[in-house]
mmCIF file of N, CA, C and O and ligand atoms in Angstrom:
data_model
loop_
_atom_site.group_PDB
_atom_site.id
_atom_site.type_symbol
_atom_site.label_atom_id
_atom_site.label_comp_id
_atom_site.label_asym_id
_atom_site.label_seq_id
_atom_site.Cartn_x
_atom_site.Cartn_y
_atom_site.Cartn_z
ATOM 1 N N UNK P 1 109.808 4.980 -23.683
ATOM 2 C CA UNK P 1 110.143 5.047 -22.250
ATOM 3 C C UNK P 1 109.381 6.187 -21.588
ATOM 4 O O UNK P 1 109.088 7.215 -22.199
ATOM 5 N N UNK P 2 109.077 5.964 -20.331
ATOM 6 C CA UNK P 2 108.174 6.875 -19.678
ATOM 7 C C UNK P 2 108.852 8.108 -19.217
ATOM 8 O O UNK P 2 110.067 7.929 -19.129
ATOM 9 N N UNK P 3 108.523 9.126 -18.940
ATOM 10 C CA UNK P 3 109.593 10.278 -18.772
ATOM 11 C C UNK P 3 109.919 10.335 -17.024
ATOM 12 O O UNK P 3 109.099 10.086 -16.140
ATOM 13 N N UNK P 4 111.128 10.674 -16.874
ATOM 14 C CA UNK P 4 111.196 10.067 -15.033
ATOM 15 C C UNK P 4 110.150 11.459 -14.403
ATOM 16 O O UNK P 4 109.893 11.386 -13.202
ATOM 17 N N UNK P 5 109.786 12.220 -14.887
ATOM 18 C CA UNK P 5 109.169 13.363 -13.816
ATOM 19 C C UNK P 5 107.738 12.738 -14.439
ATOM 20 O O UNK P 5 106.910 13.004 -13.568
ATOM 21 N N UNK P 6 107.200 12.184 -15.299
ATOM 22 C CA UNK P 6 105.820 11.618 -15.760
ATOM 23 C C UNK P 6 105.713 10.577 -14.410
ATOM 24 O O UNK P 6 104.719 10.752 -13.705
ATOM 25 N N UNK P 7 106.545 9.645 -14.056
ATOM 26 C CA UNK P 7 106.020 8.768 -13.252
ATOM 27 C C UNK P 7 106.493 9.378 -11.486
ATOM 28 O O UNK P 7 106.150 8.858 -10.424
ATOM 29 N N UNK P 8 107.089 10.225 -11.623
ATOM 30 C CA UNK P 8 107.245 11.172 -10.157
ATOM 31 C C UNK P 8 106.044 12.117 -9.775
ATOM 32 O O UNK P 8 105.854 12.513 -8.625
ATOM 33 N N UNK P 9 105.246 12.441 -10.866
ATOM 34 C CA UNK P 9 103.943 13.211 -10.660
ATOM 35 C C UNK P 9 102.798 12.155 -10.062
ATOM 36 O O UNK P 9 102.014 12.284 -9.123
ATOM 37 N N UNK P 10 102.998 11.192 -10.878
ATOM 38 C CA UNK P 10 102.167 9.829 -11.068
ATOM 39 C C UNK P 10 102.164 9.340 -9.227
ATOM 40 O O UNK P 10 101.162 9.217 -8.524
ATOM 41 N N UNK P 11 103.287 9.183 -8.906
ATOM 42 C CA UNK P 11 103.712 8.555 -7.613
ATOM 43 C C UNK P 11 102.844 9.824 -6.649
ATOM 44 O O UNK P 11 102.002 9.325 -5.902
ATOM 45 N N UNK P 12 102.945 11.403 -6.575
ATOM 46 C CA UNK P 12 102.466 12.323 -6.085
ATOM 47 C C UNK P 12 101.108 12.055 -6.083
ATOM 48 O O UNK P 12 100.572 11.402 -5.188
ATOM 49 N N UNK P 13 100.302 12.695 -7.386
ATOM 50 C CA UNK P 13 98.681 11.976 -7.343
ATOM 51 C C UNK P 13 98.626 11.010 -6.625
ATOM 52 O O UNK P 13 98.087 11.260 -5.547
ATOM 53 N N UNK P 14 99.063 9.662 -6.796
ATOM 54 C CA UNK P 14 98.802 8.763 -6.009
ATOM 55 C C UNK P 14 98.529 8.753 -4.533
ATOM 56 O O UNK P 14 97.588 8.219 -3.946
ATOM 57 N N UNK P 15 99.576 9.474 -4.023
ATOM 58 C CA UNK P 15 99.423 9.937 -2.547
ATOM 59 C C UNK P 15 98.510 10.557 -2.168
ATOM 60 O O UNK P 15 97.809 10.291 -1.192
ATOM 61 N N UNK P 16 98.368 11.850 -3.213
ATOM 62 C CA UNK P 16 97.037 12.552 -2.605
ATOM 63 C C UNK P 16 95.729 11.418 -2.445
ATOM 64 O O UNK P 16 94.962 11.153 -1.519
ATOM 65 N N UNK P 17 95.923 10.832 -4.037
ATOM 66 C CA UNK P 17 94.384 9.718 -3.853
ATOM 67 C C UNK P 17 94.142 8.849 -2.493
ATOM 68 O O UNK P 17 93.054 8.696 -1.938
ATOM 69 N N UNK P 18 95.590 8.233 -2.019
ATOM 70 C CA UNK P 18 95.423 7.381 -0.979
ATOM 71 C C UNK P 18 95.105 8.281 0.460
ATOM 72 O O UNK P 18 94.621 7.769 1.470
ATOM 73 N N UNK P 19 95.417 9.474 0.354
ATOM 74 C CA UNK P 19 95.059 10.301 1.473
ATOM 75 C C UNK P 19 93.349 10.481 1.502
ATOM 76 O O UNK P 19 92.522 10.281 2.392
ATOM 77 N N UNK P 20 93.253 10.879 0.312
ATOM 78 C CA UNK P 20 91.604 11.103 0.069
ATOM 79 C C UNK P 20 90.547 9.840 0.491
ATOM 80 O O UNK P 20 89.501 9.898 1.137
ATOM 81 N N UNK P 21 91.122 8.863 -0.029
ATOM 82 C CA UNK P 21 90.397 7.385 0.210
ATOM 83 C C UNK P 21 90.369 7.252 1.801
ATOM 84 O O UNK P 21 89.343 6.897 2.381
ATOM 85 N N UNK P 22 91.636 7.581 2.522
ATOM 86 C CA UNK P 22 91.294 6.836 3.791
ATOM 87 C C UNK P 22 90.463 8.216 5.027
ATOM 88 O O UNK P 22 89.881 8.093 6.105
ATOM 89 N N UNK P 23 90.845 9.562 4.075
ATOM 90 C CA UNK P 23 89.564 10.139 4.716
ATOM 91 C C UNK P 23 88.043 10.128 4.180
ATOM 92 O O UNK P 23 87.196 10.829 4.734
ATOM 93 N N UNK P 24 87.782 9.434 3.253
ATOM 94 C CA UNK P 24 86.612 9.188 2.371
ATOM 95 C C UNK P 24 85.892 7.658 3.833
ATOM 96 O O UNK P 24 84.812 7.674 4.423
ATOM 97 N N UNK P 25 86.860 6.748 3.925
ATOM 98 C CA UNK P 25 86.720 5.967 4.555
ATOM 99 C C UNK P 25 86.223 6.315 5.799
ATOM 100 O O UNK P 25 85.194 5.826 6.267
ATOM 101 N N UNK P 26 87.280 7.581 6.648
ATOM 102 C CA UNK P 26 86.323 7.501 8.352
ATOM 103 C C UNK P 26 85.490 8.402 8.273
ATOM 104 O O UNK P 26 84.918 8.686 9.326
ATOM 105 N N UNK P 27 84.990 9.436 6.592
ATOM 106 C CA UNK P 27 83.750 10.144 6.767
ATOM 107 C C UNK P 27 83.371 8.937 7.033
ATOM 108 O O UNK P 27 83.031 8.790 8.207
ATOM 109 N N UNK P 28 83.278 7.696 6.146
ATOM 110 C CA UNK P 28 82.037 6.999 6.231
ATOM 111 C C UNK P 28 81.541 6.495 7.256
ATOM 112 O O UNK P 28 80.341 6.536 7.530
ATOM 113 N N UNK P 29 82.519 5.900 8.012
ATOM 114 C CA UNK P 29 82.484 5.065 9.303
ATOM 115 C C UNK P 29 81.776 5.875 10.583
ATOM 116 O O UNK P 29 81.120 5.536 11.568
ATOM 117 N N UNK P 30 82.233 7.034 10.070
ATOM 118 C CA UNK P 30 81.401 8.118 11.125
ATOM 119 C C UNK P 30 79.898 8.186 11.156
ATOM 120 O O UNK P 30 79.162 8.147 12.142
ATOM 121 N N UNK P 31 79.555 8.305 9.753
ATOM 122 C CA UNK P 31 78.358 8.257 9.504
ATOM 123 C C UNK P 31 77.310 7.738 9.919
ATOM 124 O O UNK P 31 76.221 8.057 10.395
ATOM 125 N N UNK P 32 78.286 6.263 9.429
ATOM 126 C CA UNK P 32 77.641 4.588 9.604
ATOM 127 C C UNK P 32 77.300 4.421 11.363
ATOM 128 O O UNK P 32 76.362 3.831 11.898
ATOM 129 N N UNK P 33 78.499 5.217 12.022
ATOM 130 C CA UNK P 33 78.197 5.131 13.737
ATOM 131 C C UNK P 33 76.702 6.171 13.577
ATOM 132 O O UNK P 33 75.565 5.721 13.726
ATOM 133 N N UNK P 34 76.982 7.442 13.285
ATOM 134 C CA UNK P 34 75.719 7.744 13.478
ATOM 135 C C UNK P 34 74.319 7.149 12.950
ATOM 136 O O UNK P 34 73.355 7.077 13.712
ATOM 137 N N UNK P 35 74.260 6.773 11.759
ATOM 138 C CA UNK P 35 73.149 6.263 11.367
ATOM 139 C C UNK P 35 72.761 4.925 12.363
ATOM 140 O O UNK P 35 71.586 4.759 12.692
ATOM 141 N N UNK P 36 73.698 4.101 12.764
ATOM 142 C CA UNK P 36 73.872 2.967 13.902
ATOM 143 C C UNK P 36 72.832 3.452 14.967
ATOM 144 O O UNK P 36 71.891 2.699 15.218
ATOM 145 N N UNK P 37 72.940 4.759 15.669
ATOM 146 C CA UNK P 37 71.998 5.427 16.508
ATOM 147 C C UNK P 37 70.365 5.927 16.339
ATOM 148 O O UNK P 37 69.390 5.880 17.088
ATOM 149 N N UNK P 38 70.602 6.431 14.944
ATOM 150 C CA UNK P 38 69.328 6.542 14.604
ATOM 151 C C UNK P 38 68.320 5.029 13.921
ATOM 152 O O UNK P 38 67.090 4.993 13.893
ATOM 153 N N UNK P 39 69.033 4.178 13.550
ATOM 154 C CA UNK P 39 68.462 2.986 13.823
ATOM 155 C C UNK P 39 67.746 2.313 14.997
ATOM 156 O O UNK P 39 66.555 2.019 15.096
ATOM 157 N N UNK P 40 68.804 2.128 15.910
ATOM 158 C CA UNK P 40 68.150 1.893 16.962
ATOM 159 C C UNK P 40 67.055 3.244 17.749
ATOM 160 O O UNK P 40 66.274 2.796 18.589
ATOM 161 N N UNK P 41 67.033 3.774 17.666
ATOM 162 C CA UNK P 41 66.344 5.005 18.093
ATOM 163 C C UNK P 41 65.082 4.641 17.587
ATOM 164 O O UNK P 41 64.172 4.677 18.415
ATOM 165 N N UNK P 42 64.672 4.158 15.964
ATOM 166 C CA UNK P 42 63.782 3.605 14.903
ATOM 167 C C UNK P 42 63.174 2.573 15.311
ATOM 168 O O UNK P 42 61.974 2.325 15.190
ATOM 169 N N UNK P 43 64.382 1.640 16.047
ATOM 170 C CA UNK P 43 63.725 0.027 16.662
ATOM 171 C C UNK P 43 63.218 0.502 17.799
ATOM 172 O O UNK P 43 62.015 0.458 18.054
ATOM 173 N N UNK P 44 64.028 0.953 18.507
ATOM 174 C CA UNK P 44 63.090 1.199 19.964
ATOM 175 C C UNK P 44 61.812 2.005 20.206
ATOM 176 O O UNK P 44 61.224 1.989 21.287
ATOM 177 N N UNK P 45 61.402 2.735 19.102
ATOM 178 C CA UNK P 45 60.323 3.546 19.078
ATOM 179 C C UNK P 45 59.338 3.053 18.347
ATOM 180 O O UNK P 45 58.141 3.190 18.599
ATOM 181 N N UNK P 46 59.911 2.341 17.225
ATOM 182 C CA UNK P 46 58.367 1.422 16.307
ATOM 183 C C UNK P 46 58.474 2.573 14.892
ATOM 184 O O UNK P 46 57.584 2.663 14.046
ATOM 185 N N UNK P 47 59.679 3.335 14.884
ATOM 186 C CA UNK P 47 59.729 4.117 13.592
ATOM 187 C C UNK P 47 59.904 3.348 12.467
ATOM 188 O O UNK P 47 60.260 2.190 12.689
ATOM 189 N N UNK P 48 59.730 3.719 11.155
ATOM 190 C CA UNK P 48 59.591 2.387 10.414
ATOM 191 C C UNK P 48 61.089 2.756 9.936
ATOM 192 O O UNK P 48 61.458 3.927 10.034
ATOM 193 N N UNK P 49 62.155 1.538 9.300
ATOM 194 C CA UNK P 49 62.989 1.771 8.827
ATOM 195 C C UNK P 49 63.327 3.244 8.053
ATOM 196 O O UNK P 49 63.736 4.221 8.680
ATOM 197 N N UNK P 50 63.096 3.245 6.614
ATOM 198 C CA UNK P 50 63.112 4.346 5.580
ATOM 199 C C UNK P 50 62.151 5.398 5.785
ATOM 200 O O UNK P 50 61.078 5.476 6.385
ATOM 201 N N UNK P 51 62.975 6.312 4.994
ATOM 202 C CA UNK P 51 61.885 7.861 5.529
ATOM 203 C C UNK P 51 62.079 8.443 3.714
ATOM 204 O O UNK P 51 62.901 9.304 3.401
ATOM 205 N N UNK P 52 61.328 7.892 2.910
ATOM 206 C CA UNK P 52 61.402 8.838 1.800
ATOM 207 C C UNK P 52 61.284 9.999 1.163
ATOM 208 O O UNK P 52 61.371 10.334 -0.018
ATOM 209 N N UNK P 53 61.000 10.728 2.483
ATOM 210 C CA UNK P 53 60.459 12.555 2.239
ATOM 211 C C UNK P 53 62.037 12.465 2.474
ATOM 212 O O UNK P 53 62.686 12.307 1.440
ATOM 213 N N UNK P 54 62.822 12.548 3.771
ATOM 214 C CA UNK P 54 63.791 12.775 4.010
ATOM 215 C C UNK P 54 64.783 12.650 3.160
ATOM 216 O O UNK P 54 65.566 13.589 3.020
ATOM 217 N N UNK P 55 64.986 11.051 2.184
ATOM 218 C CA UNK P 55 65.906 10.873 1.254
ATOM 219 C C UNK P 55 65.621 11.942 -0.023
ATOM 220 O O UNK P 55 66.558 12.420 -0.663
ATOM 221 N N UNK P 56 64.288 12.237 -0.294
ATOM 222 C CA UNK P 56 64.427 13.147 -1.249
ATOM 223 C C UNK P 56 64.942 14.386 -1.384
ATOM 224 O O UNK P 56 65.362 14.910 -2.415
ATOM 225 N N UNK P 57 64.864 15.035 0.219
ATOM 226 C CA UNK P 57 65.678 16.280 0.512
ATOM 227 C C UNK P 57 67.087 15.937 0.715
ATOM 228 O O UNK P 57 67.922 16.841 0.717
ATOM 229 N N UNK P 58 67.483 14.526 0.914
ATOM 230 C CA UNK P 58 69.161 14.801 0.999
ATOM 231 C C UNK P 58 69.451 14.566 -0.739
ATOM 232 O O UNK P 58 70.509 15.104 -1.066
ATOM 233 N N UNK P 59 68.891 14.033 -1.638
ATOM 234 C CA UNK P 59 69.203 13.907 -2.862
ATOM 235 C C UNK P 59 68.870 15.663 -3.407
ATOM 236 O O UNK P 59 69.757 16.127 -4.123
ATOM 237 N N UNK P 60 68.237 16.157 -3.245
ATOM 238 C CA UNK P 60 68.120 17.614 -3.696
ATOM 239 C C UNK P 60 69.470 18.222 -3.379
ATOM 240 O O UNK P 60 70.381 18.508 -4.156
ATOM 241 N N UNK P 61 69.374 18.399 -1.638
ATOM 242 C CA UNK P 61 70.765 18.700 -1.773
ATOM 243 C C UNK P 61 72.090 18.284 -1.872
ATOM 244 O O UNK P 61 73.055 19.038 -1.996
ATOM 245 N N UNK P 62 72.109 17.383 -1.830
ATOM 246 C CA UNK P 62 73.399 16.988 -2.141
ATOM 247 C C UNK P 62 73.538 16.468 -3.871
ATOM 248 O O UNK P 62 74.606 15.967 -4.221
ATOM 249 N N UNK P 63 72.680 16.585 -4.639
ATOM 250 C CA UNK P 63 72.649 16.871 -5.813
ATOM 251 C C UNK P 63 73.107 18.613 -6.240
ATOM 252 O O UNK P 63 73.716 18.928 -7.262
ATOM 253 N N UNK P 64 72.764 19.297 -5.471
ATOM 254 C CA UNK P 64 72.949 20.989 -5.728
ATOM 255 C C UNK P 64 74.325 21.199 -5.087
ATOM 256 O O UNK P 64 74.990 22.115 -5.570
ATOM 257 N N UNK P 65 74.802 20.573 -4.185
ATOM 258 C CA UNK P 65 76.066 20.699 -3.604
ATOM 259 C C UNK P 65 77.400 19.847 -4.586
ATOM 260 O O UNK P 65 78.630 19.807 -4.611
ATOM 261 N N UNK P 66 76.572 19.426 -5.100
ATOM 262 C CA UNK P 66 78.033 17.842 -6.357
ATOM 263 C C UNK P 66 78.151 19.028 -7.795
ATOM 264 O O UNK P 66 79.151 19.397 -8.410
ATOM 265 N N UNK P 67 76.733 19.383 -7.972
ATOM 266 C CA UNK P 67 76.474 20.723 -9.202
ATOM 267 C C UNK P 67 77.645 22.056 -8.826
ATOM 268 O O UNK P 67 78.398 22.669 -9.582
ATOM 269 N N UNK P 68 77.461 22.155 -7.623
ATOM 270 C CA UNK P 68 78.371 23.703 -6.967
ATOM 271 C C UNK P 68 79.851 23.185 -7.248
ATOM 272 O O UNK P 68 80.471 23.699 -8.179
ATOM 273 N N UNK P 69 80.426 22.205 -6.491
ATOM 274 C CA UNK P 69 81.585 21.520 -6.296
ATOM 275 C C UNK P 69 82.006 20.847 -7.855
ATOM 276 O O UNK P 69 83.180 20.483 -7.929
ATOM 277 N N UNK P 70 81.273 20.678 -8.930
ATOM 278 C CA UNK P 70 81.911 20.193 -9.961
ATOM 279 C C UNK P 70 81.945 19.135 -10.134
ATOM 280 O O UNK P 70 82.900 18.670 -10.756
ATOM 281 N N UNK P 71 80.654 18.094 -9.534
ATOM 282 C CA UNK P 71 81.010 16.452 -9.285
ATOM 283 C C UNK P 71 79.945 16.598 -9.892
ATOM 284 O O UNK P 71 79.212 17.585 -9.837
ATOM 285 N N UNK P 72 79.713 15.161 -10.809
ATOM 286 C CA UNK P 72 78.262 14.659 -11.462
ATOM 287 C C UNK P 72 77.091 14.728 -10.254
ATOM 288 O O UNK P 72 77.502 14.600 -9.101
ATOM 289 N N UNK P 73 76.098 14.863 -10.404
ATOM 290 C CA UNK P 73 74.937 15.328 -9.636
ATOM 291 C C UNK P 73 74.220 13.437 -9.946
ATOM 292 O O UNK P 73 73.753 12.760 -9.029
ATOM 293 N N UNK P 74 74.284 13.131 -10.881
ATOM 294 C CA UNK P 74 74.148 11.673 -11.135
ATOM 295 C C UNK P 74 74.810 10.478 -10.253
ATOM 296 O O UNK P 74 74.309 9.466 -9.764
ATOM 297 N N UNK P 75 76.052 10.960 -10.244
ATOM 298 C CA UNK P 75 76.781 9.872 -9.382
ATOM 299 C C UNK P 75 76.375 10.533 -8.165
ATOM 300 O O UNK P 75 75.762 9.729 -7.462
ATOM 301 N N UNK P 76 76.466 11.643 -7.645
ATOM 302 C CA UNK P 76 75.992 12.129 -6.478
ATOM 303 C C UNK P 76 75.053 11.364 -5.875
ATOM 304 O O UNK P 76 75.121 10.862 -4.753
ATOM 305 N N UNK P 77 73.973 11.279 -6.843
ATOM 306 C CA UNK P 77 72.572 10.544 -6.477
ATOM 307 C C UNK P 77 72.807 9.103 -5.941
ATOM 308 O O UNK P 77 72.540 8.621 -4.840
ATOM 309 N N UNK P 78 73.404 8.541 -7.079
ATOM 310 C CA UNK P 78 74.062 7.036 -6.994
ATOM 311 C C UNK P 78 74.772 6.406 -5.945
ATOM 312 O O UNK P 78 74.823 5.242 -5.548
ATOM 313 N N UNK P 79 75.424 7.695 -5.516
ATOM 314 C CA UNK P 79 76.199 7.198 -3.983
ATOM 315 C C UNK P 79 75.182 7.024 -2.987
ATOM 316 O O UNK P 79 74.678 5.967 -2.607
ATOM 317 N N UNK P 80 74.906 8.385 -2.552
ATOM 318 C CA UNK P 80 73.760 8.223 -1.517
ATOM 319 C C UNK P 80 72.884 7.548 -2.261
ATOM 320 O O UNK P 80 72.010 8.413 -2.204
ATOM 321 N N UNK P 81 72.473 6.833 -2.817
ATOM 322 C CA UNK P 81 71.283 5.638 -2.781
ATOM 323 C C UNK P 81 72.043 4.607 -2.794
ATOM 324 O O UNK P 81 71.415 3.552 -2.880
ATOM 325 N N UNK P 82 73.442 4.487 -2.728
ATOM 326 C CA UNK P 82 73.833 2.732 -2.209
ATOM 327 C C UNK P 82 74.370 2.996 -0.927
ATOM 328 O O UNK P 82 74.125 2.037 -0.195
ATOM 329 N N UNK P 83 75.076 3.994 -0.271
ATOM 330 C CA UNK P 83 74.907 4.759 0.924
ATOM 331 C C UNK P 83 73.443 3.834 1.949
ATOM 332 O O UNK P 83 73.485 2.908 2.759
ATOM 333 N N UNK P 84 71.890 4.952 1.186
ATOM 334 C CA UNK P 84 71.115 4.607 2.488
ATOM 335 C C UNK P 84 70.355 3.144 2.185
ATOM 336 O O UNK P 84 69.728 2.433 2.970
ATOM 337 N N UNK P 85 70.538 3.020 1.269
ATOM 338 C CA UNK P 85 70.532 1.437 0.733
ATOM 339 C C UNK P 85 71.136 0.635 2.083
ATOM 340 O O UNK P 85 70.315 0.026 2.770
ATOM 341 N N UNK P 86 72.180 0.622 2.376
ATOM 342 C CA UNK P 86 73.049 -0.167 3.447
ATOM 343 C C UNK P 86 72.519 -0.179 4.527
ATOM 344 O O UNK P 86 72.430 -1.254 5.119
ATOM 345 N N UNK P 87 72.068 0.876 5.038
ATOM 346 C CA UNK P 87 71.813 2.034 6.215
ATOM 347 C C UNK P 87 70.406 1.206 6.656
ATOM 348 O O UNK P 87 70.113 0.408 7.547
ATOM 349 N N UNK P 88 69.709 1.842 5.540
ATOM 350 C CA UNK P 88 68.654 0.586 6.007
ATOM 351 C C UNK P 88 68.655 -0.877 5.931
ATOM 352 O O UNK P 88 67.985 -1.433 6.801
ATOM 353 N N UNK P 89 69.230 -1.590 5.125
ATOM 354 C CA UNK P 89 69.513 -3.153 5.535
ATOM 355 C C UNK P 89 70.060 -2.880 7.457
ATOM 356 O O UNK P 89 69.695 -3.576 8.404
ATOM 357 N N UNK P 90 70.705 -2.043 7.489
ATOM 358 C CA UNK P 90 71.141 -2.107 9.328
ATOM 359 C C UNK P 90 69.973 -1.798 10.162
ATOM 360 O O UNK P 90 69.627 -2.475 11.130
ATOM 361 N N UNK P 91 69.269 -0.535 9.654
ATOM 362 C CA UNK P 91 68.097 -0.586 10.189
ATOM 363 C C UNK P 91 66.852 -1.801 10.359
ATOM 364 O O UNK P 91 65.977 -2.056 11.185
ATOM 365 N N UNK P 92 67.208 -2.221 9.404
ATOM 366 C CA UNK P 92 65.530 -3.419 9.537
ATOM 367 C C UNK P 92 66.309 -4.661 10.328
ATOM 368 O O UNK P 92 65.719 -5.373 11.141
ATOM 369 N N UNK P 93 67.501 -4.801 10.035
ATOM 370 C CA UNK P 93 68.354 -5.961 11.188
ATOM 371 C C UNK P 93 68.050 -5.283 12.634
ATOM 372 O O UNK P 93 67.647 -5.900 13.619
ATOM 373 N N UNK P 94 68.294 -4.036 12.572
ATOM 374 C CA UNK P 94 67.946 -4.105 14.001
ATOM 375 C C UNK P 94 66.944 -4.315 14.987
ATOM 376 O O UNK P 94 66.964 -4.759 16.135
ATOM 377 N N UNK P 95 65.727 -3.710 13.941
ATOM 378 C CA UNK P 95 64.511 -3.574 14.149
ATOM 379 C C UNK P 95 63.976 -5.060 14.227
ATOM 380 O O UNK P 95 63.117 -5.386 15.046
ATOM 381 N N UNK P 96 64.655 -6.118 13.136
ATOM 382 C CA UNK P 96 64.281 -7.615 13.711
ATOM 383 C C UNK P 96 64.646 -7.645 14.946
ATOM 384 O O UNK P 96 63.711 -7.706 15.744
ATOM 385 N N UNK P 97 65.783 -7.622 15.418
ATOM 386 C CA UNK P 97 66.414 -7.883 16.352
ATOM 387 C C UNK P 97 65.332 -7.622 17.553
ATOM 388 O O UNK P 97 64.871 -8.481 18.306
ATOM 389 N N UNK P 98 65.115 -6.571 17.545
ATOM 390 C CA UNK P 98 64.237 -5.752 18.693
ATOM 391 C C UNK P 98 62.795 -6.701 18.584
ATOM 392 O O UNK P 98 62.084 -7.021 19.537
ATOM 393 N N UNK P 99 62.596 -7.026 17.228
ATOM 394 C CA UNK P 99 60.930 -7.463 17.711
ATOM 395 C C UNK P 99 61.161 -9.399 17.958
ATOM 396 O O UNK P 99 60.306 -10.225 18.278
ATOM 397 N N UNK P 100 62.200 -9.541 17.747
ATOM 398 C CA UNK P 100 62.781 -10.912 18.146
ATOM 399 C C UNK P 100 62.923 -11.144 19.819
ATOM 400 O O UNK P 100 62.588 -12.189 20.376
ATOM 401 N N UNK P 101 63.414 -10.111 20.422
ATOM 402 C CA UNK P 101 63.396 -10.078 22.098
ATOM 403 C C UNK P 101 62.279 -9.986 22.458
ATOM 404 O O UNK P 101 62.019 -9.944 23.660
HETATM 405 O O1 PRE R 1 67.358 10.085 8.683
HETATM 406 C C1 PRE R 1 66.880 8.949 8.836
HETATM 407 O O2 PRE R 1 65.704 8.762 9.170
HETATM 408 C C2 PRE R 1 67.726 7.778 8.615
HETATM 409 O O3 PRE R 1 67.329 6.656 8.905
HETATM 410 C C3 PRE R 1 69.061 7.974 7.959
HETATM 411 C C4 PRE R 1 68.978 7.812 6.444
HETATM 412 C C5 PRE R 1 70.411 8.168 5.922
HETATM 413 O O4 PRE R 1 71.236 7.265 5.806
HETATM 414 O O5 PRE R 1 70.671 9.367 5.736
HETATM 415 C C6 PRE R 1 68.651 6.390 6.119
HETATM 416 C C7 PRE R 1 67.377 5.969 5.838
HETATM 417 C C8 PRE R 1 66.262 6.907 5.653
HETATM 418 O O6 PRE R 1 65.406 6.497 4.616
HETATM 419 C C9 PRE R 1 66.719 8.298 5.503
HETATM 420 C C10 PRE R 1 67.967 8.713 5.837
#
């Protein structure tokens, strides 16, 4: 049998996790609005989607910031590359979009 304060801790974590997730969620959404801007900013100017100097400096740091904080620097990487992975699929939709009008 499970011990009743084992599954009262259990129920606690949990909360924190679901707190964490749904602010994990409107970082993202925030983001996603901003990157939304710099997309179009990209279409309307003739910038090309991806900027790979740029992704390499956010993988530096935010690889050195996951290292500081105690998070794999690996998964670090992994996020932000399915992150701007997305980012640009929105970007080149838009950029059709624009050379479609
Ligand atoms: O900073 C840019 O130029 C963006 O388009 C944003 C962003 C990102 O999501 O951070 C996405 C694509 C680029 O390759 C680099 C960075």
């Amino acid at each position: 049998m499970i011990a009743e304060n084992a599954t009262e801790e259990l129920t606690r974590l949990r909360s924190s996790i679901d707190n964490i997730d749904a602010a994990l969620i409107h970082l993202l959404a925030e983001r996603f609005k901003c990157t939304q801007q710099v997309g179009a900013l990209k279409a309307r100017t003739g910038m090309p989607p991806a900027d790979k100097s740029r992704e390499q400096a956010q993988v530096a740091r935010l690889r050195a910031l996951a290292a500081d904080a105690g998070l794999d620097p690996v998964f670090a990487e992994k996020f932000l590359a399915f992150v701007i992975a997305e980012v640009i699929h929105h970007h080149e939709r838009l950029a059709e979009a624009r050379a479609a009008d």
